[in-house]
Tab-separated table of C-alpha atoms and ligand atoms in Angstrom:
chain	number	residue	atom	x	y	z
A	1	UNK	CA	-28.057	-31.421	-58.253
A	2	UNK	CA	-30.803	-30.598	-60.643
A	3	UNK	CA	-30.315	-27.215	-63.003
A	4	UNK	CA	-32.853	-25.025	-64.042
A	5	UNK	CA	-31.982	-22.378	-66.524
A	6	UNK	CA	-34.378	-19.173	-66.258
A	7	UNK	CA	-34.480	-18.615	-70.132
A	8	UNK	CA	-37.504	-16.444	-69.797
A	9	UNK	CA	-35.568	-14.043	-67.738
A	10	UNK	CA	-32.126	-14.925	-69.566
A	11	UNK	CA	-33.918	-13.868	-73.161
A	12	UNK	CA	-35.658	-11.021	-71.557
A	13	UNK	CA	-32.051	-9.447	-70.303
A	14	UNK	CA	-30.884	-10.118	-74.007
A	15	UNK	CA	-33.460	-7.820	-75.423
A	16	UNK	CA	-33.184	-5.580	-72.380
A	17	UNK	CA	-29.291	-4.969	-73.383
A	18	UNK	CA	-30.011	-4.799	-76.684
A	19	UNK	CA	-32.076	-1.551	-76.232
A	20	UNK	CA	-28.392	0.175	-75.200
A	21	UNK	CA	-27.375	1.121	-78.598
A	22	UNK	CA	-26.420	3.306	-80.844
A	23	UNK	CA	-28.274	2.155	-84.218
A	24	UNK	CA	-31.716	1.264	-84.383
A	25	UNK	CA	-33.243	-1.982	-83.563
A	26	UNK	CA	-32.626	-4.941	-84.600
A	27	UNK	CA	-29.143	-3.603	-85.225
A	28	UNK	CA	-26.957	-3.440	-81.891
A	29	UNK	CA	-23.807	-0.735	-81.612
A	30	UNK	CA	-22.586	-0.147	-78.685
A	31	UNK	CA	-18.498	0.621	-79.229
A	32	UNK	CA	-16.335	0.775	-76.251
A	33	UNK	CA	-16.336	3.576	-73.533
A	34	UNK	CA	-19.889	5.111	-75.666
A	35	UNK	CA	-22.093	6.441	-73.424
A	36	UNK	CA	-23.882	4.001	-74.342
A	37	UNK	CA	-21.367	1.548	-73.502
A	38	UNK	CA	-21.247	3.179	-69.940
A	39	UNK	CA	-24.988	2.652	-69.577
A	40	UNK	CA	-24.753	-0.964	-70.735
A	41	UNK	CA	-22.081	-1.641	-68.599
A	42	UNK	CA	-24.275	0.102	-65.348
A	43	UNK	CA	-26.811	-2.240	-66.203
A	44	UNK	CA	-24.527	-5.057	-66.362
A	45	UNK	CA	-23.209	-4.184	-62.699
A	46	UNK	CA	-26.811	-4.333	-61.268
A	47	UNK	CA	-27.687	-7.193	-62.267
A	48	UNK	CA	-24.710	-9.036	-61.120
A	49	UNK	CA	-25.352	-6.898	-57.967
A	50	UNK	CA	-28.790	-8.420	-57.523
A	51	UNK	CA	-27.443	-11.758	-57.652
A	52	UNK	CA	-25.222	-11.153	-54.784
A	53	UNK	CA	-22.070	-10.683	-56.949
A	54	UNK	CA	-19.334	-8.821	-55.372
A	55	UNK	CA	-18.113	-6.757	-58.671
A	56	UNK	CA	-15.023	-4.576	-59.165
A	57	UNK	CA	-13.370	-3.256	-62.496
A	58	UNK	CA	-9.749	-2.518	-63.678
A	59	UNK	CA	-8.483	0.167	-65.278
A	60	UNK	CA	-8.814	-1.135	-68.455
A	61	UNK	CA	-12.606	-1.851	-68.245
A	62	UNK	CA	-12.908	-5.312	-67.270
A	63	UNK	CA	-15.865	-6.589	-64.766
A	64	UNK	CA	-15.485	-8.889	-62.463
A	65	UNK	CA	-18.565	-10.509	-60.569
A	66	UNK	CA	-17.201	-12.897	-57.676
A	67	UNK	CA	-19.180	-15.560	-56.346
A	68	UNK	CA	-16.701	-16.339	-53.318
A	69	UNK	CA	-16.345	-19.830	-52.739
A	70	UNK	CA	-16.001	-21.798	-49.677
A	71	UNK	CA	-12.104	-21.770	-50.311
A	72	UNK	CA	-11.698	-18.346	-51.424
A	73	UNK	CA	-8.050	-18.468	-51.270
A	74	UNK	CA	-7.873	-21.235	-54.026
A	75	UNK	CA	-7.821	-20.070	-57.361
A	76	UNK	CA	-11.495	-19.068	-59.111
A	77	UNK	CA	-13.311	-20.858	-61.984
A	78	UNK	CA	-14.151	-18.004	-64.238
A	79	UNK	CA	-16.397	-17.535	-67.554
A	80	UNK	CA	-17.141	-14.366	-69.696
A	81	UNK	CA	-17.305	-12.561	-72.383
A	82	UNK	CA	-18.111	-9.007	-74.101
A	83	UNK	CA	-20.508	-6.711	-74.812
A	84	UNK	CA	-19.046	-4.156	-76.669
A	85	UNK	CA	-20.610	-4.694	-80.424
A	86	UNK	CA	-19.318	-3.602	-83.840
A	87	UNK	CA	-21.249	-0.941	-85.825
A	88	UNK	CA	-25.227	-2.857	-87.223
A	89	UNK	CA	-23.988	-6.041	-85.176
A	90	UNK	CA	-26.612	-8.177	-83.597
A	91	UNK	CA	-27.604	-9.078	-79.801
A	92	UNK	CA	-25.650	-12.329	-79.117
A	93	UNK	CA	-22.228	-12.020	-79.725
A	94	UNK	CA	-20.279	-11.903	-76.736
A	95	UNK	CA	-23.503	-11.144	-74.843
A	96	UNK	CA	-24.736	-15.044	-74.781
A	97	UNK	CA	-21.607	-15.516	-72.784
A	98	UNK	CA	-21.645	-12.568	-70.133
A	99	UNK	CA	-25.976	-13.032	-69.831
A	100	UNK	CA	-25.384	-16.544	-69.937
A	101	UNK	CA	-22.458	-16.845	-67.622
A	102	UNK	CA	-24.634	-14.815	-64.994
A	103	UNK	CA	-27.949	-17.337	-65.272
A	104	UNK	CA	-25.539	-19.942	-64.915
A	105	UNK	CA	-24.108	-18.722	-61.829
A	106	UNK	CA	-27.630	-18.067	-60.958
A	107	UNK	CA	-28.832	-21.597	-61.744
A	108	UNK	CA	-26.348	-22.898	-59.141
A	109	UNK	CA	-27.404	-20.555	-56.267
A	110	UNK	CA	-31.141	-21.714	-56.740
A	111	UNK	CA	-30.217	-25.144	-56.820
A	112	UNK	CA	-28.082	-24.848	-53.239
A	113	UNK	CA	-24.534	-25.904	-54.909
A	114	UNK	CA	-21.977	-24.290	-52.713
A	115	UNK	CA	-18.356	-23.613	-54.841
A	116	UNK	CA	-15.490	-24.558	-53.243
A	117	UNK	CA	-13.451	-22.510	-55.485
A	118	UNK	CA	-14.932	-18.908	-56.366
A	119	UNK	CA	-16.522	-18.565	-59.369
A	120	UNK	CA	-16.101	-15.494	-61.267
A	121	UNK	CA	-17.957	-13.584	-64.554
A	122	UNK	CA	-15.786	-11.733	-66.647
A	123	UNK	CA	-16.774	-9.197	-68.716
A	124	UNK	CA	-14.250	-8.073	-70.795
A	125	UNK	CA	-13.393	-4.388	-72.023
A	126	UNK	CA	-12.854	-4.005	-75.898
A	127	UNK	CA	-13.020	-7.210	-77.679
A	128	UNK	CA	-13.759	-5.445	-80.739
A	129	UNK	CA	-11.459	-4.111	-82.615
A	130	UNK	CA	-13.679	-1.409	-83.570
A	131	UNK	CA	-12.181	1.320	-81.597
A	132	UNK	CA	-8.651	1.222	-81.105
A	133	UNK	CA	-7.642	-1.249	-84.153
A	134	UNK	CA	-6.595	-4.257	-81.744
A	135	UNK	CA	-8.948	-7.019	-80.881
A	136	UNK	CA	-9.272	-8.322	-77.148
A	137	UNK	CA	-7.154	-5.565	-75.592
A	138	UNK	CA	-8.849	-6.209	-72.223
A	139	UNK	CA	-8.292	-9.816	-72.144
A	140	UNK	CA	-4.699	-8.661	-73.969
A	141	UNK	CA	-3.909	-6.455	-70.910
A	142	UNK	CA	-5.124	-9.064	-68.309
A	143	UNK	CA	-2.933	-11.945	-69.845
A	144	UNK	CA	0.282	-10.078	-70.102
A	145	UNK	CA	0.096	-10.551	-73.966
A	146	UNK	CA	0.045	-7.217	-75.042
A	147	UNK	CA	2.782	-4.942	-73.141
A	148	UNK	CA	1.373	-1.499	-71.003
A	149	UNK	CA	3.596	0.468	-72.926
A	150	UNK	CA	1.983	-0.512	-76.307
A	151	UNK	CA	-1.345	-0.065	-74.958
A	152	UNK	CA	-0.279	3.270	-74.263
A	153	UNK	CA	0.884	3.882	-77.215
A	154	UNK	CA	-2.801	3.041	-78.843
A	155	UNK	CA	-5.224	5.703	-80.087
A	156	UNK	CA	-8.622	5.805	-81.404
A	157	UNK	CA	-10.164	7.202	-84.787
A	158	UNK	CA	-10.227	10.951	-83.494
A	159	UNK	CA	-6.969	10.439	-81.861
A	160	UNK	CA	-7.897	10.062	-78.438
A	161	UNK	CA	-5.315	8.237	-76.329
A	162	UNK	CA	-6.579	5.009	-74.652
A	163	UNK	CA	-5.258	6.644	-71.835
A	164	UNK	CA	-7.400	9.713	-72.474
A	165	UNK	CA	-10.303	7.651	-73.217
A	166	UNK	CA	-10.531	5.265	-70.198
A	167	UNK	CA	-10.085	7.871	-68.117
A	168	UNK	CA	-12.344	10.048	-69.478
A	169	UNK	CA	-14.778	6.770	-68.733
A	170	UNK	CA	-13.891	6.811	-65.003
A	171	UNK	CA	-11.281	3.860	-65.553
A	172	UNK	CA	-8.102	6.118	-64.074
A	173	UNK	CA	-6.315	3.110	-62.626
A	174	UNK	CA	-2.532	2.267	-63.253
A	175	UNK	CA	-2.868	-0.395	-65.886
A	176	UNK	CA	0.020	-2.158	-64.612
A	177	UNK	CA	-2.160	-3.887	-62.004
A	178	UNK	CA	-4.483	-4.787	-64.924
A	179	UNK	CA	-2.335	-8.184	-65.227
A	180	UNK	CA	-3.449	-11.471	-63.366
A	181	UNK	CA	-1.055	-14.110	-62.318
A	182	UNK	CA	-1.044	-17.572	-63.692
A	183	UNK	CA	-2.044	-18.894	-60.698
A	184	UNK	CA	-5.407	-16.166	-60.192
A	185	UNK	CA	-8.019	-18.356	-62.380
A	186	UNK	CA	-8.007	-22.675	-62.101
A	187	UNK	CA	-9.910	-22.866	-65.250
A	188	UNK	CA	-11.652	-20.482	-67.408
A	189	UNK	CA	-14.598	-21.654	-69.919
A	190	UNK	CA	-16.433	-19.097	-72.275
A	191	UNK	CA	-19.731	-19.604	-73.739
A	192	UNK	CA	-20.169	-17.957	-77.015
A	193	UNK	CA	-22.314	-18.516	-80.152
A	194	UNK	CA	-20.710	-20.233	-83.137
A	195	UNK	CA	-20.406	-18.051	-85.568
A	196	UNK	CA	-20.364	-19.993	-88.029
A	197	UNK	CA	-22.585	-22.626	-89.715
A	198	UNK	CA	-21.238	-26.460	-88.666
A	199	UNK	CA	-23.670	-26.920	-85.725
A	200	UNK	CA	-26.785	-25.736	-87.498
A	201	UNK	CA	-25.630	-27.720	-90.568
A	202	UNK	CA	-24.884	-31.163	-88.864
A	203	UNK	CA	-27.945	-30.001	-86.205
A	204	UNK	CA	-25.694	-30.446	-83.334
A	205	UNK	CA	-27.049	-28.470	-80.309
A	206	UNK	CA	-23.206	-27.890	-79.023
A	207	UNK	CA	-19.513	-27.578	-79.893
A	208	UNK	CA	-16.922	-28.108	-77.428
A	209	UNK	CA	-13.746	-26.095	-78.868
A	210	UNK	CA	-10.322	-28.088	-79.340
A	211	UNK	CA	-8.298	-25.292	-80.499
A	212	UNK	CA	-8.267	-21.669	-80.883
A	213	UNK	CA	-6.954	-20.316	-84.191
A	214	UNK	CA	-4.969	-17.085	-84.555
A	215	UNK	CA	-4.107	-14.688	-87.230
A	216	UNK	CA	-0.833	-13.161	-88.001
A	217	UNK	CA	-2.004	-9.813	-90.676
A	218	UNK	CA	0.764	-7.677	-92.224
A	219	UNK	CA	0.784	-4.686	-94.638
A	220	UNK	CA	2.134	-5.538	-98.246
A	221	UNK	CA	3.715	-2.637	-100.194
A	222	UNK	CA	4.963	-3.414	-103.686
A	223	UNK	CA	6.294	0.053	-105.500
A	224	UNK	CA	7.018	-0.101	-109.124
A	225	UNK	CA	6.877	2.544	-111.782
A	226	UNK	CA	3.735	4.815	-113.134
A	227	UNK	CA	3.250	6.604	-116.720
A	228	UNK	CA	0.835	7.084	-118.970
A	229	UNK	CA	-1.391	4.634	-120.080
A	230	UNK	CA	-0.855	4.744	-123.363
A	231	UNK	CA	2.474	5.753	-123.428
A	232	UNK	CA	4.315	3.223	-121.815
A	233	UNK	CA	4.601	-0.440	-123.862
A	234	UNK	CA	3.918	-3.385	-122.500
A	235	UNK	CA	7.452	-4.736	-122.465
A	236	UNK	CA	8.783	-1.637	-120.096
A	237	UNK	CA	6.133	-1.517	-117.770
A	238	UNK	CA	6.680	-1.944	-113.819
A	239	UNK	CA	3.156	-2.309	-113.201
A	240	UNK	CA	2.584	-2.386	-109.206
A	241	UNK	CA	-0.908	-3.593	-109.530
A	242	UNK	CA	-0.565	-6.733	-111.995
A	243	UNK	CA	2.376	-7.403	-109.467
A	244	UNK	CA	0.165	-7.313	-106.410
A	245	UNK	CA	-2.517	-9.634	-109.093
A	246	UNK	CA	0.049	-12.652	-109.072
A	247	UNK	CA	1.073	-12.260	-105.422
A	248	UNK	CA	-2.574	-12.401	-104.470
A	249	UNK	CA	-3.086	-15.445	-106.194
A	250	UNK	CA	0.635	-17.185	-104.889
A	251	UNK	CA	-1.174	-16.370	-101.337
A	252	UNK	CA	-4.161	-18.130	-102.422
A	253	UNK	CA	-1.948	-21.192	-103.893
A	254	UNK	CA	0.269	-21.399	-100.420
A	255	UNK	CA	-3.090	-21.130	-98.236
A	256	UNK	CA	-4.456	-23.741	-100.360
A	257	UNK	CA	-1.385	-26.502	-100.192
A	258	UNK	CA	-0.959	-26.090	-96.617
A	259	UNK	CA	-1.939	-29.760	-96.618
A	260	UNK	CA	-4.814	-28.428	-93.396
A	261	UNK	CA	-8.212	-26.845	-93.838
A	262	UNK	CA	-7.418	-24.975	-90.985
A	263	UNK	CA	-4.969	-22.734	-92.789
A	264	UNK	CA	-7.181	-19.755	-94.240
A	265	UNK	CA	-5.192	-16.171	-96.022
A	266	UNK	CA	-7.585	-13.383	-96.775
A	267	UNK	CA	-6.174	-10.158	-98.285
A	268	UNK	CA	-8.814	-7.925	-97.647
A	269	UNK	CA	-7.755	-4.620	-98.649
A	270	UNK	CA	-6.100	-3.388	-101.685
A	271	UNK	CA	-4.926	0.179	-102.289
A	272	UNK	CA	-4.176	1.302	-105.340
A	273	UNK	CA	-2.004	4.649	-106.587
A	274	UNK	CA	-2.442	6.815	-107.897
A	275	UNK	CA	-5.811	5.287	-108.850
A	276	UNK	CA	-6.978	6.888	-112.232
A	277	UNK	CA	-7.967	5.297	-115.465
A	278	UNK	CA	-5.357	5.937	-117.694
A	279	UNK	CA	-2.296	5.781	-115.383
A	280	UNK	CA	-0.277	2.792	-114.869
A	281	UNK	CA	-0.657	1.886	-110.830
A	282	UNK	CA	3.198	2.517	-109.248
A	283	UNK	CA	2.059	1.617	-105.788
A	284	UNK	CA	-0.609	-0.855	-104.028
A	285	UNK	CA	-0.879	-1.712	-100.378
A	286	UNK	CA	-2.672	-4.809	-99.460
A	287	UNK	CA	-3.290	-6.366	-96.009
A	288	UNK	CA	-2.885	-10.277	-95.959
A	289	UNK	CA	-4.755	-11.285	-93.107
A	290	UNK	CA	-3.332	-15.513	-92.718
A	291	UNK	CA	-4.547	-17.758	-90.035
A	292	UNK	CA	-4.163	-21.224	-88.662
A	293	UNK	CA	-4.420	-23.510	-85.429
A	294	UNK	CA	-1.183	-24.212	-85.989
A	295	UNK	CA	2.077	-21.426	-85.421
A	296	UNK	CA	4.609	-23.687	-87.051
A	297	UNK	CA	2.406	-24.467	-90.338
A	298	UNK	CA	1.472	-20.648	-90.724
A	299	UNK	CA	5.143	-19.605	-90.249
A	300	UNK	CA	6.048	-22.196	-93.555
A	301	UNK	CA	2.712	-20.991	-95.508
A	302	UNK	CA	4.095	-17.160	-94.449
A	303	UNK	CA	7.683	-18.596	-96.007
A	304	UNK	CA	6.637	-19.968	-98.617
A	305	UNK	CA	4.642	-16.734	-99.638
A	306	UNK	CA	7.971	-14.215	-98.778
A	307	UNK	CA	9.927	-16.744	-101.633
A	308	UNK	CA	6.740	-16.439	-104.018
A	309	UNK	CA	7.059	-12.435	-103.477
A	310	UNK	CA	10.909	-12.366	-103.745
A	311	UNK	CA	10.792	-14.085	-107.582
A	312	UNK	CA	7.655	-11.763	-108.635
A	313	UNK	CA	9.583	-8.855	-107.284
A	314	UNK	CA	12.554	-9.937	-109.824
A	315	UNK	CA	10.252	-11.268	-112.859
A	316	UNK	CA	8.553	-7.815	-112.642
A	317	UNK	CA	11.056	-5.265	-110.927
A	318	UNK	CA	8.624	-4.418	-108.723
A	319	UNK	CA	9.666	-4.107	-105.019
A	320	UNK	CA	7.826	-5.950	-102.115
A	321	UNK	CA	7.900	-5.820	-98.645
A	322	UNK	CA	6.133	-7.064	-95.541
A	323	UNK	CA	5.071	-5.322	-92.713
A	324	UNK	CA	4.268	-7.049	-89.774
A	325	UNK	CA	1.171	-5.908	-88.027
A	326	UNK	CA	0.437	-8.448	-85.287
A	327	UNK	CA	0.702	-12.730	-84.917
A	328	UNK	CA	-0.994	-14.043	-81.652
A	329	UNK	CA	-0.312	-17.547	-81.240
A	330	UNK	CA	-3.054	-20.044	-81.496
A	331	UNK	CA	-3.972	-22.105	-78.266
A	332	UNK	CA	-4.725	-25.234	-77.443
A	333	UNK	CA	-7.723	-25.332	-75.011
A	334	UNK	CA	-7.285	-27.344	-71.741
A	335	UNK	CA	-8.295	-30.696	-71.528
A	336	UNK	CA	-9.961	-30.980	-68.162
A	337	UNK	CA	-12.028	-27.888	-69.402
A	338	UNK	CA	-13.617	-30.359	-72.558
A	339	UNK	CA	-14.008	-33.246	-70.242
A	340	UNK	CA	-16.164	-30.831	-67.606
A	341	UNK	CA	-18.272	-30.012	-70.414
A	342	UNK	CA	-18.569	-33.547	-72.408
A	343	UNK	CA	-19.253	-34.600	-69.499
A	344	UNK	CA	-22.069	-32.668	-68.837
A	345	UNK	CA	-23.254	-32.768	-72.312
A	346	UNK	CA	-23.372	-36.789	-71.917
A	347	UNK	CA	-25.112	-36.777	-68.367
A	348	UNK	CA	-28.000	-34.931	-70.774
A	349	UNK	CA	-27.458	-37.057	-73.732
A	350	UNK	CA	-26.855	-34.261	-75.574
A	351	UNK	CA	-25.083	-34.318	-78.646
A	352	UNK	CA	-21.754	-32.219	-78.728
A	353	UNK	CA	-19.298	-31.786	-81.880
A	354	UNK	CA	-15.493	-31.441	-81.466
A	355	UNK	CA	-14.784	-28.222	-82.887
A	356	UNK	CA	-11.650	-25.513	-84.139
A	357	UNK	CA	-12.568	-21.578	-82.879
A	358	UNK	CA	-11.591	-19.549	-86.535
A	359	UNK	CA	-12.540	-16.453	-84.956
A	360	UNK	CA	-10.436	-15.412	-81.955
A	361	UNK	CA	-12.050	-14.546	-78.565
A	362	UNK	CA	-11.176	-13.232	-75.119
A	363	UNK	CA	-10.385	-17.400	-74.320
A	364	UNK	CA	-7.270	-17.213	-76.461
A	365	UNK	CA	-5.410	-14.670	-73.881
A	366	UNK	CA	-7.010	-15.978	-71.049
A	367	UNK	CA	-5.378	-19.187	-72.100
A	368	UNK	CA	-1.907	-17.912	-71.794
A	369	UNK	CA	-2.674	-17.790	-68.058
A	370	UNK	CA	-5.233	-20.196	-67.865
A	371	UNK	CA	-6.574	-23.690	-68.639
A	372	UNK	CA	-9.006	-22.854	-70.814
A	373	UNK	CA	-11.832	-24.275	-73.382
A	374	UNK	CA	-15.234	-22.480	-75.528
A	375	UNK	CA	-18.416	-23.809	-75.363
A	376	UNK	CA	-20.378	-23.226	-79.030
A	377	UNK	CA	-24.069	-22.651	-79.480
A	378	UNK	CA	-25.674	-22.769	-82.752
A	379	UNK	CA	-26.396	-19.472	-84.603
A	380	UNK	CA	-29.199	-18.941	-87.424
A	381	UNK	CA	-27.045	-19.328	-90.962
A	382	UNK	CA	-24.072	-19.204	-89.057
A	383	UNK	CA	-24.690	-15.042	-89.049
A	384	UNK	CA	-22.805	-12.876	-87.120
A	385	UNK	CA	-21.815	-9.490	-87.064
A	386	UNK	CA	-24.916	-8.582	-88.502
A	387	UNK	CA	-28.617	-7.238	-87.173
A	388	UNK	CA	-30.167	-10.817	-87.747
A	389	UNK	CA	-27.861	-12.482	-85.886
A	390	UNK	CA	-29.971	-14.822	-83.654
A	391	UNK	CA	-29.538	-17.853	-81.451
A	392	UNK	CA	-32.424	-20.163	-80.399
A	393	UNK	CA	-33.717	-19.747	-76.630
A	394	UNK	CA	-33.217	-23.369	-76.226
A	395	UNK	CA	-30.273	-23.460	-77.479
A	396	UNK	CA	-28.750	-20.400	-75.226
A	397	UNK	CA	-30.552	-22.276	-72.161
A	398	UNK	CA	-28.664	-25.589	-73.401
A	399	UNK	CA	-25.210	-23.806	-73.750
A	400	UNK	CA	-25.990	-22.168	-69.955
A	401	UNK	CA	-26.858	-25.480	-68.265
A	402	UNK	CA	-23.453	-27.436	-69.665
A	403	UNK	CA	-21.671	-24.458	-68.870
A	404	UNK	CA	-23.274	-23.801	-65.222
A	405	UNK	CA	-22.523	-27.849	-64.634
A	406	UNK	CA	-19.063	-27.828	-65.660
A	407	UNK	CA	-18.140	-25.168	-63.778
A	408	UNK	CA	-19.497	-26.677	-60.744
A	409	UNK	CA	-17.443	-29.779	-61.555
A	410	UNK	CA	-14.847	-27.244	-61.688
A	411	UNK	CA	-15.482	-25.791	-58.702
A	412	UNK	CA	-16.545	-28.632	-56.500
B	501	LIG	ZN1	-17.543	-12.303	-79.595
């Protein structure tokens, strides 16, 4: 079977969905449930419509677009992504993988392959964390990671239920039946761009991901005493900010000795109160943000920071505590997943890197109930999240045909 990838027409949808946004061009916004959101996702539906896709959605948001297969009882091969973009983000995140998923399917229907098991595009609802503070909540939903009653519980910046929101959308289904079994997909791969700079560096044309990292964040409150700035001597200060200082560096120090580079702690916020020149801080929040491909080796780092904490508390008499906001665990990806695509990347001689996700994706819920892997694509600087994000046509075309083959090996 001989692929051709369209990547005239695949580039041309690129731009075409990046004209549904909400900031001007380059820049790309589109934020979940948005009108333009809706729009986007219309568009979305007719194209997979045009390619003979039988599509439905859940009531969370997700698309499906089924290619049924000549078994269509057996379990589908499925890849995906998302489309819904941060505020000024660019036109390939998440879209590379939904656009590209689609030429791939289309790729195979030119070139006669018949599936055996369905293949499926997903596209999935609210990746970004942008509106309702959680990441991935339709991937979340559809894995049974995150619970229906804390998804009902979740709220956006005006204070809009989810609830209220999706169905405000036209998504008033019972999210219960938003879950799919373990046995619903027989492999899952998602094409995405790197974000980050290793391929472009080592000028690799593709990554095939090993491992998914994940982050566990929590809120850190330390409360000591205020006063006046000049009133208060050194020796009797409780000084919540110098406090929150050496805990930020301890973090650093534990991230640091993990004895893996894949162990990474970002605090990322820092509050302080009552935030005025000449008054001593009493209280600072911080969020510590601390992730690895590894649970076991994040839960000693995140032990070894709590005993750091608990002897600057006493040295300073300054209380600490920890506030745990969420810890996904990491995920291994599947190997019959990286063999598909090696093996694909080898019948084109084309060079492939072994590589850790250290962003998280849709792929690491789908793996809960999946065998699942990433394919990477290079990205310009490693940029992301940003108006000049930008991936090469022939690199996109690249990623589509080792995707499109190994999900025909997949499927066969
Ligand atoms: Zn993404």
């Amino acid at each position: 079977m001989k692929l051709e990838i369209d990547q005239r027409q695949l580039v041309d949808e690129i731009e075409a969905l990046a004209t549904f946004s909400d900031a001007e061009a380059p820049a790309v916004t589109r934020v979940v449930f948005s009108d333009t959101d809706l729009k986007a996702r219309a568009w979305i539906i007719s194209r997979c419509e045009k390619a003979g896709l039988a599509v439905r959605q859940d009531a969370i948001g997700n698309i499906f677009a089924h290619w049924t297969g000549s078994d269509p009882e057996a379990p589908a091969v499925g890849t995906g992504s998302h489309i819904d973009a941060i505020p000024n983000a660019g036109k390939y995140d998440g879209v590379v993988g939904v656009l590209g998923g689609l030429e791939a399917i289309r790729a195979l229907q030119r070139a006669g392959f018949r599936p055996t098991n369905s293949i499926e595009l997903v596209m999935f609802a609210t990746e970004e964390p942008t509106r309702f503070g959680i990441g991935c909540l339709g991937s979340r939903l559809l894995s049974g990671t995150l619970s229906v009653d804390a998804a009902e519980k979740l709220s956006d910046g005006e204070g809009e239920t989810l609830d209220a929101v999706r169905k405000g959308a036209g998504f008033d289904g019972n999210l219960r039946d938003v879950k799919l079994s373990a046995e619903y997909y027989k492999a899952f791969v998602e094409l995405h761009i790197e974000q980050g700079p290793l391929l472009e560096r080592a000028r690799i044309p593709l990554g095939i991901v090993s491992r998914i990292a994940a982050p566990a964040s929590f809120w850190i409150s330390l409360e000591g005493a205020g006063g006046h700035a000049g009133g208060v001597l050194m020796p009797d200060r409780k000084d919540a900010l110098c406090a929150a200082s050496e805990l930020i560096l301890e973090i650093e120090n534990a991230a640091r000795a993990s004895g893996a580079m894949d162990t990474v702690a970002t605090i990322g916020v820092c509050q302080v109160f009552p935030g005025a020149v000449n008054s001593i801080p009493s209280r600072v929040q911080l969020t510590l943000d601390i992730r690895d491909t590894d649970r076991m080796r994040r839960d000693r780092v995140m032990q070894s920071i709590e005993r750091k904490a608990q002897e600057i508390s006493a040295k300073r008499q300054v209380s600490i505590q920890f506030e745990l906001v969420n810890a996904d665990d990491p995920a291994d990806c599947a190997a019959q997943v990286q063999t598909a695509l090696a093996d694909s990347c080898r019948r084109h001689n084309l060079k492939f890197m072994e590589m850790v996700s250290r962003a998280y994706h849709d792929s690491l819920f789908v793996s809960r109930i999946a065998p699942t892997g990433m394919l990477f694509i290079p990205c310009r600087n490693g940029y992301s999240h940003r108006p000049d994000e930008f991936a090469a046509p022939e690199d996109i075309a690249r990623g589509v045909l080792v995707l499109a083959e190994s999900m025909a090996q997949l499927s066969a």
